[in-house]
Coordinates of C-alpha atoms in Angstrom, one line a residue:
M1 CA -7.3 -6.8 193.8
S2 CA -7.5 -9.2 191.8
K3 CA -5.4 -12.3 192.4
Q4 CA -3.2 -13.9 189.2
I5 CA -4.3 -17.0 187.7
T6 CA -2.1 -19.7 187.9
P7 CA -2.4 -23.6 187.1
E8 CA -3.3 -24.6 191.2
T9 CA -5.9 -21.8 190.9
T10 CA -8.0 -23.2 188.0
T11 CA -10.1 -26.6 187.4
T12 CA -7.4 -29.8 187.3
V13 CA -6.5 -30.6 184.3
N14 CA -4.4 -33.5 183.4
E15 CA -1.1 -31.6 181.1
G16 CA 0.8 -34.4 181.1
P17 CA 3.5 -36.5 182.7
L18 CA 6.3 -33.3 181.3
N19 CA 6.2 -29.9 182.9
L20 CA 8.6 -27.7 181.0
Y21 CA 7.3 -24.1 182.4
K22 CA 8.6 -26.0 185.7
Y23 CA 11.9 -26.8 185.0
R24 CA 12.1 -24.2 181.5
W25 CA 15.7 -22.4 183.0
L26 CA 17.1 -25.7 183.1
F27 CA 16.3 -26.6 179.6
I28 CA 17.5 -22.6 178.4
G29 CA 20.9 -23.4 179.7
I30 CA 21.3 -27.0 178.1
S31 CA 20.4 -25.0 174.9
L32 CA 23.3 -22.4 176.2
L33 CA 25.8 -24.9 177.1
F34 CA 25.4 -26.8 173.3
L35 CA 25.6 -23.0 171.9
L36 CA 28.5 -21.9 173.8
P37 CA 31.1 -24.1 172.6
G38 CA 30.1 -23.3 168.9
I39 CA 30.1 -19.4 169.3
Y40 CA 34.1 -19.8 170.4
Y41 CA 35.0 -21.6 167.7
I42 CA 32.5 -19.0 165.6
A43 CA 34.0 -15.9 166.7
A44 CA 37.7 -18.0 167.1
N45 CA 37.3 -18.5 162.8
M46 CA 36.6 -14.5 162.2
L47 CA 39.3 -13.7 164.4
D48 CA 41.8 -15.9 162.4
P49 CA 43.6 -14.2 159.4
E50 CA 43.6 -16.9 157.1
I51 CA 39.8 -17.5 157.4
R52 CA 38.3 -14.9 158.7
A53 CA 35.0 -15.9 158.3
P54 CA 32.5 -17.7 160.6
L55 CA 33.1 -21.2 159.5
K56 CA 36.1 -21.8 156.8
L57 CA 34.6 -21.4 153.3
G58 CA 35.8 -23.8 150.3
I59 CA 36.1 -23.1 147.2
D60 CA 32.6 -22.1 146.5
F61 CA 32.6 -19.5 148.3
K62 CA 35.9 -18.0 148.3
G63 CA 36.4 -19.2 144.6
G64 CA 39.8 -21.0 143.1
T65 CA 40.9 -24.2 142.1
L66 CA 40.5 -27.9 144.1
L67 CA 42.4 -30.7 142.2
E68 CA 42.0 -34.3 143.7
Y69 CA 45.1 -36.6 143.0
G70 CA 45.4 -40.3 142.7
F71 CA 49.3 -41.0 143.4
S72 CA 50.6 -45.5 142.1
K73 CA 53.1 -44.6 144.6
H74 CA 53.4 -44.2 148.1
V75 CA 52.9 -40.1 149.5
S76 CA 53.9 -39.5 153.1
Q77 CA 53.9 -35.9 155.1
P78 CA 57.6 -35.1 153.6
D79 CA 56.1 -35.2 150.0
V80 CA 54.0 -32.1 150.9
E81 CA 56.2 -29.8 150.9
K82 CA 57.3 -31.3 147.7
I83 CA 54.7 -30.9 145.8
K84 CA 54.2 -27.4 147.4
H85 CA 56.9 -26.5 145.7
V86 CA 56.2 -27.7 142.1
F87 CA 52.8 -25.0 142.8
D88 CA 55.3 -22.9 143.6
E89 CA 57.2 -22.9 140.7
H90 CA 54.0 -22.1 138.5
G91 CA 53.0 -19.0 140.4
Y92 CA 50.4 -20.9 143.1
A93 CA 51.9 -19.7 146.4
G94 CA 50.2 -20.8 149.7
S95 CA 47.9 -24.1 148.2
V96 CA 47.1 -26.1 150.9
V97 CA 48.0 -30.0 150.1
Q98 CA 46.5 -32.9 151.7
I99 CA 47.2 -35.8 151.8
Q100 CA 43.8 -38.3 151.9
E101 CA 43.7 -42.2 152.6
P102 CA 42.4 -44.1 149.0
R103 CA 38.0 -44.7 149.3
V104 CA 36.3 -47.4 149.6
G105 CA 35.5 -48.1 145.9
I106 CA 38.1 -45.5 144.1
N107 CA 40.3 -47.7 142.2
K108 CA 37.4 -49.5 140.7
K109 CA 36.7 -46.3 139.8
A110 CA 40.2 -45.0 138.2
V111 CA 40.5 -48.4 137.0
E112 CA 37.0 -48.3 134.5
I113 CA 37.5 -44.7 133.5
G114 CA 41.4 -44.8 132.7
A115 CA 40.5 -47.6 130.8
E116 CA 38.9 -45.4 128.0
R117 CA 41.2 -43.2 126.5
T118 CA 39.4 -39.9 125.0
A119 CA 39.6 -36.6 124.3
P120 CA 36.7 -34.4 125.3
S121 CA 34.3 -33.0 122.6
Q122 CA 32.7 -29.3 122.8
A123 CA 29.6 -30.8 124.3
E124 CA 31.6 -32.3 126.8
A125 CA 33.6 -29.1 127.8
P126 CA 34.0 -28.0 131.9
T127 CA 30.8 -27.3 132.7
M128 CA 29.0 -24.5 134.5
T129 CA 31.0 -21.9 133.0
G130 CA 30.2 -17.7 133.1
D131 CA 30.2 -15.7 130.1
A132 CA 32.7 -15.4 127.3
S133 CA 34.1 -12.2 128.6
A134 CA 33.8 -12.6 132.0
E135 CA 36.1 -15.9 132.1
K136 CA 38.6 -13.2 129.5
A137 CA 39.1 -11.2 132.7
G138 CA 39.5 -14.2 134.8
A139 CA 36.5 -12.3 137.0
Q140 CA 33.9 -15.4 137.2
T141 CA 34.6 -18.8 135.6
A142 CA 33.8 -22.1 137.3
T143 CA 34.2 -25.4 136.5
V144 CA 34.1 -28.9 137.0
T145 CA 36.1 -31.7 135.3
T146 CA 36.6 -35.4 136.9
N147 CA 38.6 -38.0 135.3
Q148 CA 36.6 -38.5 133.4
H149 CA 37.7 -37.1 130.2
E150 CA 41.4 -38.1 131.6
K151 CA 43.8 -40.1 129.4
Q152 CA 44.8 -41.9 131.8
P153 CA 46.1 -45.2 132.2
T154 CA 45.1 -47.9 134.5
G155 CA 46.5 -47.9 138.0
E156 CA 46.2 -48.7 141.5
I157 CA 46.4 -45.6 143.8
A158 CA 48.7 -46.2 146.8
S159 CA 47.9 -42.4 148.4
I160 CA 45.0 -39.6 147.6
V161 CA 46.0 -36.3 147.3
S162 CA 44.0 -32.7 146.9
V163 CA 45.5 -29.3 146.5
R164 CA 43.4 -26.0 146.4
A165 CA 45.2 -23.6 145.4
K166 CA 44.0 -20.0 143.0
H167 CA 42.0 -19.9 140.2
M168 CA 43.9 -21.8 137.6
Q169 CA 43.0 -20.9 134.0
G170 CA 44.7 -22.2 131.1
Q171 CA 46.7 -25.6 130.5
V172 CA 48.9 -24.7 133.9
D173 CA 47.4 -27.7 135.8
Q174 CA 48.9 -29.8 133.1
E175 CA 52.0 -28.9 133.2
I176 CA 52.0 -29.1 137.3
L177 CA 50.6 -32.5 136.1
K178 CA 53.5 -33.0 133.9
D179 CA 56.1 -32.2 136.7
L180 CA 54.8 -34.2 139.3
E181 CA 54.9 -37.2 137.3
S182 CA 58.3 -36.6 136.7
Q183 CA 59.3 -37.0 140.6
Y184 CA 56.2 -39.6 141.2
G185 CA 54.8 -41.5 138.5
H186 CA 51.8 -42.3 137.1
I187 CA 49.1 -39.9 138.7
T188 CA 45.7 -40.3 138.0
V189 CA 43.3 -36.8 138.4
L190 CA 40.8 -37.8 140.4
Q191 CA 38.9 -34.4 140.6
K192 CA 39.2 -30.7 139.6
N193 CA 36.4 -28.2 141.0
S194 CA 37.6 -24.5 139.7
I195 CA 35.3 -22.2 140.1
G196 CA 36.1 -18.0 139.7
P197 CA 36.6 -15.5 142.8
A198 CA 33.5 -13.1 140.8
L199 CA 31.0 -16.2 140.7
A200 CA 32.2 -17.6 144.0
K201 CA 31.3 -14.2 145.9
E202 CA 27.8 -14.1 143.6
L203 CA 27.1 -17.4 145.3
L204 CA 27.9 -16.7 148.8
S205 CA 25.6 -13.2 148.8
N206 CA 23.1 -15.5 147.4
G207 CA 23.4 -18.4 150.0
L208 CA 22.9 -15.8 152.5
L209 CA 20.0 -13.8 151.1
A210 CA 18.3 -17.4 150.8
L211 CA 18.6 -17.2 154.4
V212 CA 17.4 -14.0 155.4
L213 CA 14.6 -14.4 152.9
A214 CA 13.8 -17.8 154.5
Y215 CA 13.3 -16.7 158.0
I216 CA 11.6 -13.3 156.4
L217 CA 8.9 -15.2 154.9
I218 CA 8.5 -17.4 158.1
V219 CA 7.5 -14.8 160.5
G220 CA 5.7 -12.6 158.3
Y221 CA 3.6 -16.4 157.3
L222 CA 3.4 -17.4 161.6
T223 CA 2.4 -13.8 162.7
Y224 CA -0.4 -14.1 159.6
R225 CA -1.1 -17.4 160.9
F226 CA -1.4 -16.8 164.6
Q227 CA -0.3 -14.3 166.6
F228 CA 3.2 -11.9 166.7
D229 CA 4.6 -13.5 169.9
F230 CA 4.6 -16.5 168.3
A231 CA 6.5 -16.0 165.2
V232 CA 9.1 -14.4 167.3
C233 CA 9.2 -17.6 169.3
A234 CA 9.4 -19.7 166.4
V235 CA 11.8 -17.0 164.3
V236 CA 14.3 -17.3 168.4
A237 CA 14.1 -21.6 168.3
L238 CA 15.5 -21.1 164.4
L239 CA 18.5 -18.9 165.0
H240 CA 19.0 -21.4 167.7
D241 CA 19.2 -24.5 165.5
T242 CA 21.2 -22.2 162.8
V243 CA 23.8 -20.7 165.1
F244 CA 23.6 -25.0 166.4
L245 CA 24.4 -25.8 163.5
L246 CA 27.3 -23.2 162.4
G247 CA 29.0 -23.5 165.5
M248 CA 29.5 -27.2 165.1
F249 CA 30.7 -26.9 161.4
A250 CA 32.9 -24.0 162.1
M251 CA 34.7 -26.6 165.2
F252 CA 34.7 -29.4 162.6
G253 CA 36.7 -26.7 160.6
R254 CA 39.2 -26.4 163.3
L255 CA 38.9 -29.8 164.5
F256 CA 39.0 -31.5 161.1
N257 CA 39.6 -29.2 158.1
T258 CA 36.1 -29.7 157.1
E259 CA 35.1 -27.0 154.9
V260 CA 31.8 -25.7 154.4
D261 CA 30.0 -25.1 150.1
S262 CA 26.5 -24.5 148.6
L263 CA 25.3 -27.8 149.7
F264 CA 25.7 -26.4 153.3
I265 CA 23.2 -23.5 152.7
T266 CA 21.3 -26.2 151.5
S267 CA 21.2 -28.7 154.4
V268 CA 20.9 -24.9 156.6
L269 CA 17.8 -24.3 154.9
T270 CA 16.8 -28.3 155.0
V271 CA 16.9 -27.6 158.7
I272 CA 15.5 -24.5 159.0
G273 CA 12.2 -25.6 156.9
F274 CA 12.5 -28.9 158.8
S275 CA 12.5 -27.0 162.4
V276 CA 9.7 -24.7 161.1
H277 CA 7.5 -27.8 160.8
D278 CA 7.5 -29.1 163.8
T279 CA 7.1 -25.8 166.3
I280 CA 4.1 -24.8 164.0
V281 CA 3.2 -28.0 164.9
V282 CA 2.8 -27.5 168.6
F283 CA 1.8 -23.7 168.6
D284 CA -0.9 -24.7 166.3
R285 CA -1.7 -27.3 169.1
I286 CA -1.8 -24.5 171.7
R287 CA -4.1 -22.5 169.5
E288 CA -6.5 -25.9 169.5
N289 CA -6.7 -25.3 173.6
L290 CA -6.5 -21.9 173.9
K291 CA -10.0 -22.5 171.9
I292 CA -11.3 -25.8 173.3
Y293 CA -9.8 -24.8 177.3
Y294 CA -11.8 -20.7 176.7
T295 CA -14.2 -21.2 178.6
K296 CA -12.8 -22.9 181.4
K297 CA -9.7 -19.7 181.6
L298 CA -6.6 -22.0 182.1
P299 CA -3.3 -20.5 182.4
F300 CA -1.5 -20.1 179.8
V301 CA 1.4 -22.0 181.1
T302 CA -1.3 -25.2 181.6
I303 CA -2.8 -24.5 177.7
M304 CA 1.5 -24.3 176.7
N305 CA 2.5 -28.1 179.0
M306 CA -0.5 -29.8 177.4
S307 CA -0.5 -29.0 174.1
V308 CA 3.5 -30.1 174.2
N309 CA 2.4 -32.9 175.6
Q310 CA -0.2 -34.0 173.1
T311 CA 2.1 -33.9 170.9
L312 CA 5.8 -35.3 172.4
T313 CA 5.4 -38.4 170.6
R314 CA 4.5 -37.4 167.1
S315 CA 7.7 -34.9 167.2
I316 CA 10.0 -37.8 168.8
N317 CA 8.5 -40.6 166.0
T318 CA 8.8 -37.9 163.8
S319 CA 12.0 -36.2 163.7
L320 CA 13.3 -40.7 164.8
T321 CA 12.5 -41.5 161.9
V322 CA 14.8 -38.7 159.6
L323 CA 17.2 -39.3 162.1
L324 CA 17.7 -42.7 161.2
T325 CA 16.9 -42.1 157.4
M326 CA 19.7 -39.5 157.1
L327 CA 22.4 -42.9 159.4
A328 CA 21.7 -44.4 156.6
L329 CA 22.4 -42.3 153.8
Y330 CA 25.8 -40.9 156.3
F331 CA 27.0 -44.1 156.1
F332 CA 26.7 -45.8 152.6
G333 CA 26.0 -42.9 151.0
G334 CA 28.9 -42.4 149.5
E335 CA 31.5 -39.2 150.0
T336 CA 30.0 -36.7 148.4
T337 CA 27.4 -35.9 150.5
R338 CA 28.7 -37.1 154.3
D339 CA 28.7 -33.3 155.4
F340 CA 25.4 -32.2 154.0
V341 CA 24.3 -35.2 155.6
L342 CA 25.8 -34.7 158.9
A343 CA 24.9 -31.3 159.2
I344 CA 21.2 -32.2 158.4
I345 CA 21.3 -34.5 161.1
I346 CA 22.4 -32.1 163.8
G347 CA 20.2 -30.0 162.4
V348 CA 17.5 -32.0 163.1
A349 CA 18.5 -33.6 166.4
A350 CA 19.0 -29.3 167.8
G351 CA 15.6 -28.6 166.1
T352 CA 13.5 -31.1 168.1
Y353 CA 15.2 -29.9 170.6
S354 CA 14.6 -26.6 170.7
S355 CA 10.6 -27.1 169.5
I356 CA 9.7 -28.9 172.0
F357 CA 11.4 -27.5 174.7
N358 CA 12.8 -24.0 174.3
A359 CA 10.0 -22.2 171.5
S360 CA 6.9 -23.6 173.6
V361 CA 8.8 -22.6 176.7
M362 CA 10.2 -19.0 175.2
L363 CA 5.8 -18.1 174.2
A364 CA 4.6 -19.5 177.9
M365 CA 7.1 -16.8 179.7
W366 CA 6.2 -13.7 177.2
R367 CA 2.9 -14.7 177.7
N368 CA 2.9 -14.6 181.2
R369 CA 5.0 -11.1 181.4
A370 CA 2.8 -9.8 179.1
A371 CA -0.2 -10.7 181.7
A372 CA 1.6 -9.6 184.7
P373 CA 0.9 -6.1 185.1
Q374 CA -2.8 -7.0 183.8
A375 CA -3.5 -8.9 186.6
L376 CA -1.7 -6.8 189.1
K377 CA -4.2 -3.7 187.9
P378 CA -6.9 -3.5 191.0
A379 CA -10.5 -4.6 189.3
T380 CA -12.6 -1.9 188.2
A381 CA -16.1 -4.3 188.0

């Protein structure tokens, strides 16, 4: 009976300081430990009758109108019910009203823009407008309006109130604003985003299609450039990154009311691209070492450990520079891109871990499992 080749029975080579295969179950266990809370929150969101989705979807994917008001008077929690009542009277029952603290620079913005009293021209009409027939039917419309076109006097903003309601059409938002101003004085419309339900559904389906297509193309390319087991292990690592990112934002949605929009799909695709790039670097080194040490008949585990250690510094340095850049953007890049940058930070960190500690380890386990029956066969020579 032939004897299975092990690291101890072959030529001694310097594998490096980190023996990944020896601690493979520890690294896989750490991944599961970080994935489980996210999976719990994903399941909780799907069971929640108000969400019924893995993540709390924004108006990009659910449709509706998001209004952001700057109140000149301080608004407290008891005022939320009064504001809701105003929306109820105009047929928008169930609107979600939230009070936010005034952001840095928002008062300056309101003063500068409010100084110009200009009526919107035809060319400056709301952007992202669907076709006329669909708009008439109220099925597919999307508008993005800021206070650049609003007739607003100058003034300080004491409180910011955001309202998410059903899709609004016509001048109903102006009527609601008038009623609110009769109770709270001057109100500055900071932002108005409106997306019809049909367009929201199309954005969601296109985003999911983009994710599925990215996975299929990655599997096809890695199978062509490497081998099928390389491709499968890389995709499992990518799924780990994606589920971890979704789980974190599912948790943020329940704890901090964070909603995902089309930018989130962009961040997931970016994370997938970065993570597979890191994995390919490790896999490419494994393939090179398999050729270099072919005559020495080294076991695949030894080749894997050696390759990961050779690329470890490069992988950490690359990810660290990306994370430092993203951290700078997170703290100083502004409010609108903060969730997008946060998703990139979480995804890059998870992708670096899975590329180093999951993808290569799973590949070695696959190869060992495939080689075991052959090693047990009796020698025929």
